[in-house]
mmCIF file of C-alpha atoms in Angstrom:
data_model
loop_
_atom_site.group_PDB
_atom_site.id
_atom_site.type_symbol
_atom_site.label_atom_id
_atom_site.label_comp_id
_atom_site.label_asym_id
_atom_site.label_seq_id
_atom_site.Cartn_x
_atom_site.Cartn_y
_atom_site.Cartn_z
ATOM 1 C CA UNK G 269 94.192 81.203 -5.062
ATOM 2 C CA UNK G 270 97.129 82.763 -6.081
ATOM 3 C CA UNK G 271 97.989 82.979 -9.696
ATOM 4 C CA UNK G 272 101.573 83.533 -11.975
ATOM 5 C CA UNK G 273 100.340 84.318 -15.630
ATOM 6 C CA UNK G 274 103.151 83.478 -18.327
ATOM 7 C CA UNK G 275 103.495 84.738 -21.813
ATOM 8 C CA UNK G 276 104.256 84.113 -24.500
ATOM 9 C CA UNK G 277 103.152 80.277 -23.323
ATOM 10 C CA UNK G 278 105.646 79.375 -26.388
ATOM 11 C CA UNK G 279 107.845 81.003 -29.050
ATOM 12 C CA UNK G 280 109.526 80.660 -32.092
ATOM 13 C CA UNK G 281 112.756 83.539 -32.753
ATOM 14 C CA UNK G 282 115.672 83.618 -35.576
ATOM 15 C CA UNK G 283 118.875 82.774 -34.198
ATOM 16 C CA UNK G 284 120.366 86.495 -33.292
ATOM 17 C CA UNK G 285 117.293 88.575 -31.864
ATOM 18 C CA UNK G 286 116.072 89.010 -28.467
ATOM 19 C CA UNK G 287 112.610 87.171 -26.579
ATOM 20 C CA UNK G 288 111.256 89.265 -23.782
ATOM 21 C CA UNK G 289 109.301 86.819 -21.312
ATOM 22 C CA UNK G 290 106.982 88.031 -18.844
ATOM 23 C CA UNK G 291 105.543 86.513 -15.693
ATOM 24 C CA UNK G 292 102.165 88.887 -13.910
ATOM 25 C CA UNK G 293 101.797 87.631 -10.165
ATOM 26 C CA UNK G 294 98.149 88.447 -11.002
ATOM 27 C CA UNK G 295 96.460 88.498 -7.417
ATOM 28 C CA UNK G 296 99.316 88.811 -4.896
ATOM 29 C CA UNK G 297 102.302 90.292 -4.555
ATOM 30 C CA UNK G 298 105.532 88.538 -5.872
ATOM 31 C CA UNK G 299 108.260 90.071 -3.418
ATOM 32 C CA UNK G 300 110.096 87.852 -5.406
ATOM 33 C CA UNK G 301 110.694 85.870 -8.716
ATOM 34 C CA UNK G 302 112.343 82.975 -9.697
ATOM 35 C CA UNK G 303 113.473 81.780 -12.946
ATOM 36 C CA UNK G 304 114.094 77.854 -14.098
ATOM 37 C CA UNK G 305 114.865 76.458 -17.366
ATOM 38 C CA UNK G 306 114.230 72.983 -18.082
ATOM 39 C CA UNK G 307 115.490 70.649 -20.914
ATOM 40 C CA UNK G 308 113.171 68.171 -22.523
ATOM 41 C CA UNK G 309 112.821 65.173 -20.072
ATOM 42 C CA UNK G 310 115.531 67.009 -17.206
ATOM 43 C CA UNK G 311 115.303 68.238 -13.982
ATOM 44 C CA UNK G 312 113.999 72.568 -13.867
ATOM 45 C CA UNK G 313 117.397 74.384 -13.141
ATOM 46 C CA UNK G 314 117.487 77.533 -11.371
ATOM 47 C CA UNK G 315 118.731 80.057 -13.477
ATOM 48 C CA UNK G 316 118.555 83.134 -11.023
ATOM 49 C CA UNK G 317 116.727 84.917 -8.291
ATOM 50 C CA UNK G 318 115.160 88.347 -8.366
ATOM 51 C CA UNK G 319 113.871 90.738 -5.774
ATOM 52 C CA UNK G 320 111.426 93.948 -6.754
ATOM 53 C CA UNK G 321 113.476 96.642 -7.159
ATOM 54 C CA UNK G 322 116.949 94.572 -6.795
ATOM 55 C CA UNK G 323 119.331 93.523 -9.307
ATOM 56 C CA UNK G 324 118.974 89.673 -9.746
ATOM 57 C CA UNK G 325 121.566 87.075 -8.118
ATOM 58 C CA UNK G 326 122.128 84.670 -10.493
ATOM 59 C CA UNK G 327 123.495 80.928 -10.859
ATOM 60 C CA UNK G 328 126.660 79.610 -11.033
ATOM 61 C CA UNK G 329 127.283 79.936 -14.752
ATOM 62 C CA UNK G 330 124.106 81.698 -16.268
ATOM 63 C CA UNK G 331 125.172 83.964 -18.799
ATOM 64 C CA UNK G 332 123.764 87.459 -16.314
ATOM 65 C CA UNK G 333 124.494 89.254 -19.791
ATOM 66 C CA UNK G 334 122.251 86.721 -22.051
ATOM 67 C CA UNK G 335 119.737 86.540 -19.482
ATOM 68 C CA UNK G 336 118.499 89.663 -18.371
ATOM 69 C CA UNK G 337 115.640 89.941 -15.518
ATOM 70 C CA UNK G 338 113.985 92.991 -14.622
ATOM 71 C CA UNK G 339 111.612 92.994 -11.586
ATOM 72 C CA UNK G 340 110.846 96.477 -11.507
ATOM 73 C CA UNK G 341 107.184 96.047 -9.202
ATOM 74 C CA UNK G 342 105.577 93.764 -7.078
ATOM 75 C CA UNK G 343 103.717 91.646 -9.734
ATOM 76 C CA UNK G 344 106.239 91.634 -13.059
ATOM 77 C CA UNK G 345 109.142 90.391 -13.811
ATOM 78 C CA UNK G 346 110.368 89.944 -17.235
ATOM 79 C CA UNK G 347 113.370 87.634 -18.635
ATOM 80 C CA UNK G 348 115.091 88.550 -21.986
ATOM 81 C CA UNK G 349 116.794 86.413 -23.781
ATOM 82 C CA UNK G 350 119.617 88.345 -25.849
ATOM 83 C CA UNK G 351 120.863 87.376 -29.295
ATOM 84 C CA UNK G 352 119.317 84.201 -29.042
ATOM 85 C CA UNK G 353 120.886 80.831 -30.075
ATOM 86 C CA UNK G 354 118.932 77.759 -31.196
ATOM 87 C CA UNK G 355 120.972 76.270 -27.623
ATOM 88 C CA UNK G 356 118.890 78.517 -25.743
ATOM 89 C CA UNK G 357 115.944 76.308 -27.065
ATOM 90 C CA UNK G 358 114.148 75.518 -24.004
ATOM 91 C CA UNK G 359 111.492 75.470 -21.262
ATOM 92 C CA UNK G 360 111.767 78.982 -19.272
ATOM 93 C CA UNK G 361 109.315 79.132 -16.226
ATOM 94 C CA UNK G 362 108.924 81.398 -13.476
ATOM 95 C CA UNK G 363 108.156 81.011 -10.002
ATOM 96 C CA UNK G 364 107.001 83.649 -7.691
ATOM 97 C CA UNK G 365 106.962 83.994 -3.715
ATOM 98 C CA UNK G 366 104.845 86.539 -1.871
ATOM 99 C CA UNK G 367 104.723 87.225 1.260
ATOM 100 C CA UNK G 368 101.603 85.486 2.544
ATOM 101 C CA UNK G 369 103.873 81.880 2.545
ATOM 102 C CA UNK G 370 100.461 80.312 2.826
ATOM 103 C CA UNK G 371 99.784 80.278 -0.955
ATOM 104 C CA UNK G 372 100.850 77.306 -1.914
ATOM 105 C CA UNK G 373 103.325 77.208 0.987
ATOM 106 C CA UNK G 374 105.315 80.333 -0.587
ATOM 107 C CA UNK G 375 105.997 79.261 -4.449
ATOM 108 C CA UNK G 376 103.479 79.428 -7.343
ATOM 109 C CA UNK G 377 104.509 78.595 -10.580
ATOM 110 C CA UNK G 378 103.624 80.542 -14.359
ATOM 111 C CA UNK G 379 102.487 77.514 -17.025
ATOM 112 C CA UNK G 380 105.902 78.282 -18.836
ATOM 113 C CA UNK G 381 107.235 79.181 -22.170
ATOM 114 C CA UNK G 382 108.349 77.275 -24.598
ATOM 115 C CA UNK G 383 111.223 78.644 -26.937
ATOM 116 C CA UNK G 384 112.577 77.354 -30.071
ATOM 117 C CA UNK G 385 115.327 79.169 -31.539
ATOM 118 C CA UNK G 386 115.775 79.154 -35.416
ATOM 119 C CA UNK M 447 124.731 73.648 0.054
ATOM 120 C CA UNK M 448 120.814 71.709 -0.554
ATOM 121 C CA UNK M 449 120.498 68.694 -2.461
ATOM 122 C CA UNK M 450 117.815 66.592 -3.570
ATOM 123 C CA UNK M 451 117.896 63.311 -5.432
ATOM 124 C CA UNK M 452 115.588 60.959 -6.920
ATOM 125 C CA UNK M 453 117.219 57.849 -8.359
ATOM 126 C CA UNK M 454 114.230 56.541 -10.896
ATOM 127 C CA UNK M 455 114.221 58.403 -13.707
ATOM 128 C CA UNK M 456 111.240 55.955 -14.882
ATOM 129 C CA UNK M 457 108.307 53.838 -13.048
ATOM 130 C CA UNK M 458 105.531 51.805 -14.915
ATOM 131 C CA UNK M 459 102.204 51.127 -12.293
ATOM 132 C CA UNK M 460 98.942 49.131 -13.096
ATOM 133 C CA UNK M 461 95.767 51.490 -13.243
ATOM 134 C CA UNK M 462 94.499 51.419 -9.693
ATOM 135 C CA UNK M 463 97.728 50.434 -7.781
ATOM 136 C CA UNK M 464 99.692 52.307 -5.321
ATOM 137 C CA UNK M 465 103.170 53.484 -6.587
ATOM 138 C CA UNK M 466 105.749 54.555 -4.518
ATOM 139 C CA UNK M 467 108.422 57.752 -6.122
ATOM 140 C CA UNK M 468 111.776 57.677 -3.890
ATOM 141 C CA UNK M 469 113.746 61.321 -3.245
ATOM 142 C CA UNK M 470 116.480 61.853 -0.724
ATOM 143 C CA UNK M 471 117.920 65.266 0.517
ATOM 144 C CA UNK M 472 120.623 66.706 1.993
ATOM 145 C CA UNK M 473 120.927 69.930 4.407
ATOM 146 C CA UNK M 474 122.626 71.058 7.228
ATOM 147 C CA UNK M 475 120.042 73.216 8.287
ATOM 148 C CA UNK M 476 117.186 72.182 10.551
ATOM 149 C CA UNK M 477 114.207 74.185 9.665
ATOM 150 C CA UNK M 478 113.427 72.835 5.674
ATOM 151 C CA UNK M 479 110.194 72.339 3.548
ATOM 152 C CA UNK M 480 109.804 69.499 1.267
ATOM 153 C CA UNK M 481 107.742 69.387 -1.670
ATOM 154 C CA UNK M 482 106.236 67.375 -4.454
ATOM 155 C CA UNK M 483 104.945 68.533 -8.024
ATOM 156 C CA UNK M 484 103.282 66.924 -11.316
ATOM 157 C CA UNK M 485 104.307 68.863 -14.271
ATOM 158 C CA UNK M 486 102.272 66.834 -17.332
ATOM 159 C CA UNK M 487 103.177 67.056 -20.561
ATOM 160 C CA UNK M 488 101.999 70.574 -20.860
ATOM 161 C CA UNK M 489 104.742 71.672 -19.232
ATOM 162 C CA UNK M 490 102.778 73.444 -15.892
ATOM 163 C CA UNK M 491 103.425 72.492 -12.419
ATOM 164 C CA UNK M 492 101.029 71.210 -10.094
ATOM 165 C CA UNK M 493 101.418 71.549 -6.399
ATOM 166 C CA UNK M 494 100.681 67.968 -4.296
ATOM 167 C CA UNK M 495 102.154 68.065 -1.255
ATOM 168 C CA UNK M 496 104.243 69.860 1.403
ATOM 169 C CA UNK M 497 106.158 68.650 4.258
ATOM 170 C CA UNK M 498 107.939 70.986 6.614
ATOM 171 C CA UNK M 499 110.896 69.276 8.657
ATOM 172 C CA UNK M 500 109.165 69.849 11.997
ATOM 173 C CA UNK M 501 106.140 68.127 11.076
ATOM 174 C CA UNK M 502 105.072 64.883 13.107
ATOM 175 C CA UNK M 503 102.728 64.050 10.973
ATOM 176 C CA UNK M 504 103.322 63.048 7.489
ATOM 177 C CA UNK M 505 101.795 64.692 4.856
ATOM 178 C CA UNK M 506 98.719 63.751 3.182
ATOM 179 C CA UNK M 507 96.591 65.026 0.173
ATOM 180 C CA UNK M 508 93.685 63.244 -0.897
ATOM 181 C CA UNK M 509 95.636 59.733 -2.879
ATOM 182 C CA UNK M 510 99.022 61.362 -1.957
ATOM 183 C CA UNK M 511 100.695 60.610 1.229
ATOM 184 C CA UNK M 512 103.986 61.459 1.973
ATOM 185 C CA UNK M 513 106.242 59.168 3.352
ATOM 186 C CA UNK M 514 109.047 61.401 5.297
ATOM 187 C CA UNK M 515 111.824 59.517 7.652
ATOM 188 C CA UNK M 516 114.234 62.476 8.640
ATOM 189 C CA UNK M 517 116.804 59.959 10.326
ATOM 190 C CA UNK M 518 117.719 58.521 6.761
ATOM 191 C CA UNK M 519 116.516 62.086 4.995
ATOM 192 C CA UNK M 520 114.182 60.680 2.740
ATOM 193 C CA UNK M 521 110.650 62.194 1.714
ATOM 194 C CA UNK M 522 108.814 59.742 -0.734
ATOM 195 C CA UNK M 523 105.846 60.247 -3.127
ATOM 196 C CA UNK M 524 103.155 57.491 -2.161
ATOM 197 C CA UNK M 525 100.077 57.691 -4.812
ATOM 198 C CA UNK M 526 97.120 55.281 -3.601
ATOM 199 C CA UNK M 527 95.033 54.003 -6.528
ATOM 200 C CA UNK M 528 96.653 55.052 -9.508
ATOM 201 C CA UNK M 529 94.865 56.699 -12.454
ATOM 202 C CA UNK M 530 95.935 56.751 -16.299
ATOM 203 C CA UNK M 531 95.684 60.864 -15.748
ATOM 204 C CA UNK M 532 98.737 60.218 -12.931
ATOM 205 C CA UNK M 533 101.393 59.996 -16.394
ATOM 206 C CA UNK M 534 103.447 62.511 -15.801
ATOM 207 C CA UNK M 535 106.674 63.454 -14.628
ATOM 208 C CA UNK M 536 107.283 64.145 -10.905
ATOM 209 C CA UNK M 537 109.603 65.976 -9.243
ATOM 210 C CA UNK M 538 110.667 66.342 -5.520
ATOM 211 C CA UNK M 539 111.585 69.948 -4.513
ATOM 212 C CA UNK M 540 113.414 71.539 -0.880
ATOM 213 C CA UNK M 541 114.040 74.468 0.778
ATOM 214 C CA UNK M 542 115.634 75.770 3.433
ATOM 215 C CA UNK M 543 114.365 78.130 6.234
ATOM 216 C CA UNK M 544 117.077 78.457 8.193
ATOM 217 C CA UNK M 545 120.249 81.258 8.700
ATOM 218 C CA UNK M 546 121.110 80.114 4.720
ATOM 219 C CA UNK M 547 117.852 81.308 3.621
ATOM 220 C CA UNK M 548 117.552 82.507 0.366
ATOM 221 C CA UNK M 549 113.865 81.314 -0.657
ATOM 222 C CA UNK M 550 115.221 79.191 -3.244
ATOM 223 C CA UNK M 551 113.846 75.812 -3.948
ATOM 224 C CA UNK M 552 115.620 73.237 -5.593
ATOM 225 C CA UNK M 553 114.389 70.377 -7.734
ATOM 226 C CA UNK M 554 115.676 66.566 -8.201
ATOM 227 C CA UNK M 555 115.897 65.277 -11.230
ATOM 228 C CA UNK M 556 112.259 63.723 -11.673
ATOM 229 C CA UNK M 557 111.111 60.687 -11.918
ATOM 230 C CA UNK M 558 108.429 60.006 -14.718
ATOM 231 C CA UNK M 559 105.647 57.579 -14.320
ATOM 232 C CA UNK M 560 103.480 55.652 -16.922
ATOM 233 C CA UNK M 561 100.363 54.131 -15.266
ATOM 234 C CA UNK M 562 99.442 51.058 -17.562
ATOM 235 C CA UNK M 563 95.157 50.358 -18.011
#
């Protein structure tokens, strides 16, 4: 089946540097990549859509300058987080859609990453 | 715009009882997928079940069944049998197919259930 491999699965920064996040569609290609954040015990909120080889469109008031995703091939896409603040603390996980919609009817999901900010 | 809505944010169920999770949606489109995920304390998600909006049928998976009435827009969770490895949290998910396509699939607010031994 089709597989989404996450790292780091969880991460501990100082308040001020950058966290890359990557998510390998590892068996498929992810045409394209979706990224949620979730607070502990809340709904996952999109945070913004990317296509290979597009810039991403993102959500109504996601920082596009804190939050940068690259999705420069078919199976990675990568979310920074930029000068990090412990409010960014959070569950970041990706989602990825290929196009055989069969897999898992079109979304499979990377285990997630959990980041504490310091 | 999509919107999906589950109003218990918490169930309790006895070990090998059936437990119903309620979610309600809203689209003007006609052509929509619904889904329905676990996501355990770990943090993954696990895919149960899928129900497109032209479906007859409603969906089952092994113990899940989903119980979708399009009139009132409503697509609940029905777990048969309950199992102390069913704690989770659960979420109802949509998207749309239609001419406001964009692939993306949007979550309700989750519901989390305890199953008691």
């Amino acid at each position: 089946g089709a597989v989404v491999s996450q790292h780091p699965s969880w991460v501990i920064c100082k308040s001020g540097t950058s966290v890359k996040i990557e998510c390998r569609s590892l068996d498929f290609q992810a045409t394209t990549m979706f990224w949620y954040r979730q607070f502990p015990k809340q709904s996952l909120m999109l945070m913004a859509t990317s296509n290979e080889g597009s810039k991403a469109t993102y959500e109504q008031g996601v920082e596009k300058d804190k939050f940068l995703i690259n999705h420069a091939s078919l199976t990675l896409s990568t979310l920074t987080v930029t000068s990090a603040h412990p409010e960014d603390s959070s569950f970041y996980i990706c989602s990825a859609r290929g196009r055989d919609r069969d897999l898992n009817y079109g979304y499979t999901f990377g285990s997630g990453t959990r980041l504490t900010v310091v | 715009a999509q919107k999906i809505t589950q109003t218990q944010p918490g169930m309790f169920v006895q070990e090998k009882e059936a437990v119903t999770l309620d979610c309600t949606y809203d689209t003007s489109d006609q052509s929509y997928g619904l889904f329905w995920y676990k996501q355990p304390s770990s943090g993954e998600m696990i895919f149960l079940i899928y129900q497109g909006s032209y479906d007859e049928q409603n969906a089952t998976e092994g113990r899940y069944s989903l119980n979708f009435q399009k009139a009132r827009k409503s697509a609940n969770l029905v777990i048969s049998a309950s199992q102390l490895g069913d704690s989770a949290m659960y979420f109802c998910a949509m998207t749309v197919y239609g001419s406001s396509n964009t692939g993306k699939l949007i979550f309700g607010q989750g519901t989390t259930l305890q199953v008691k031994p």
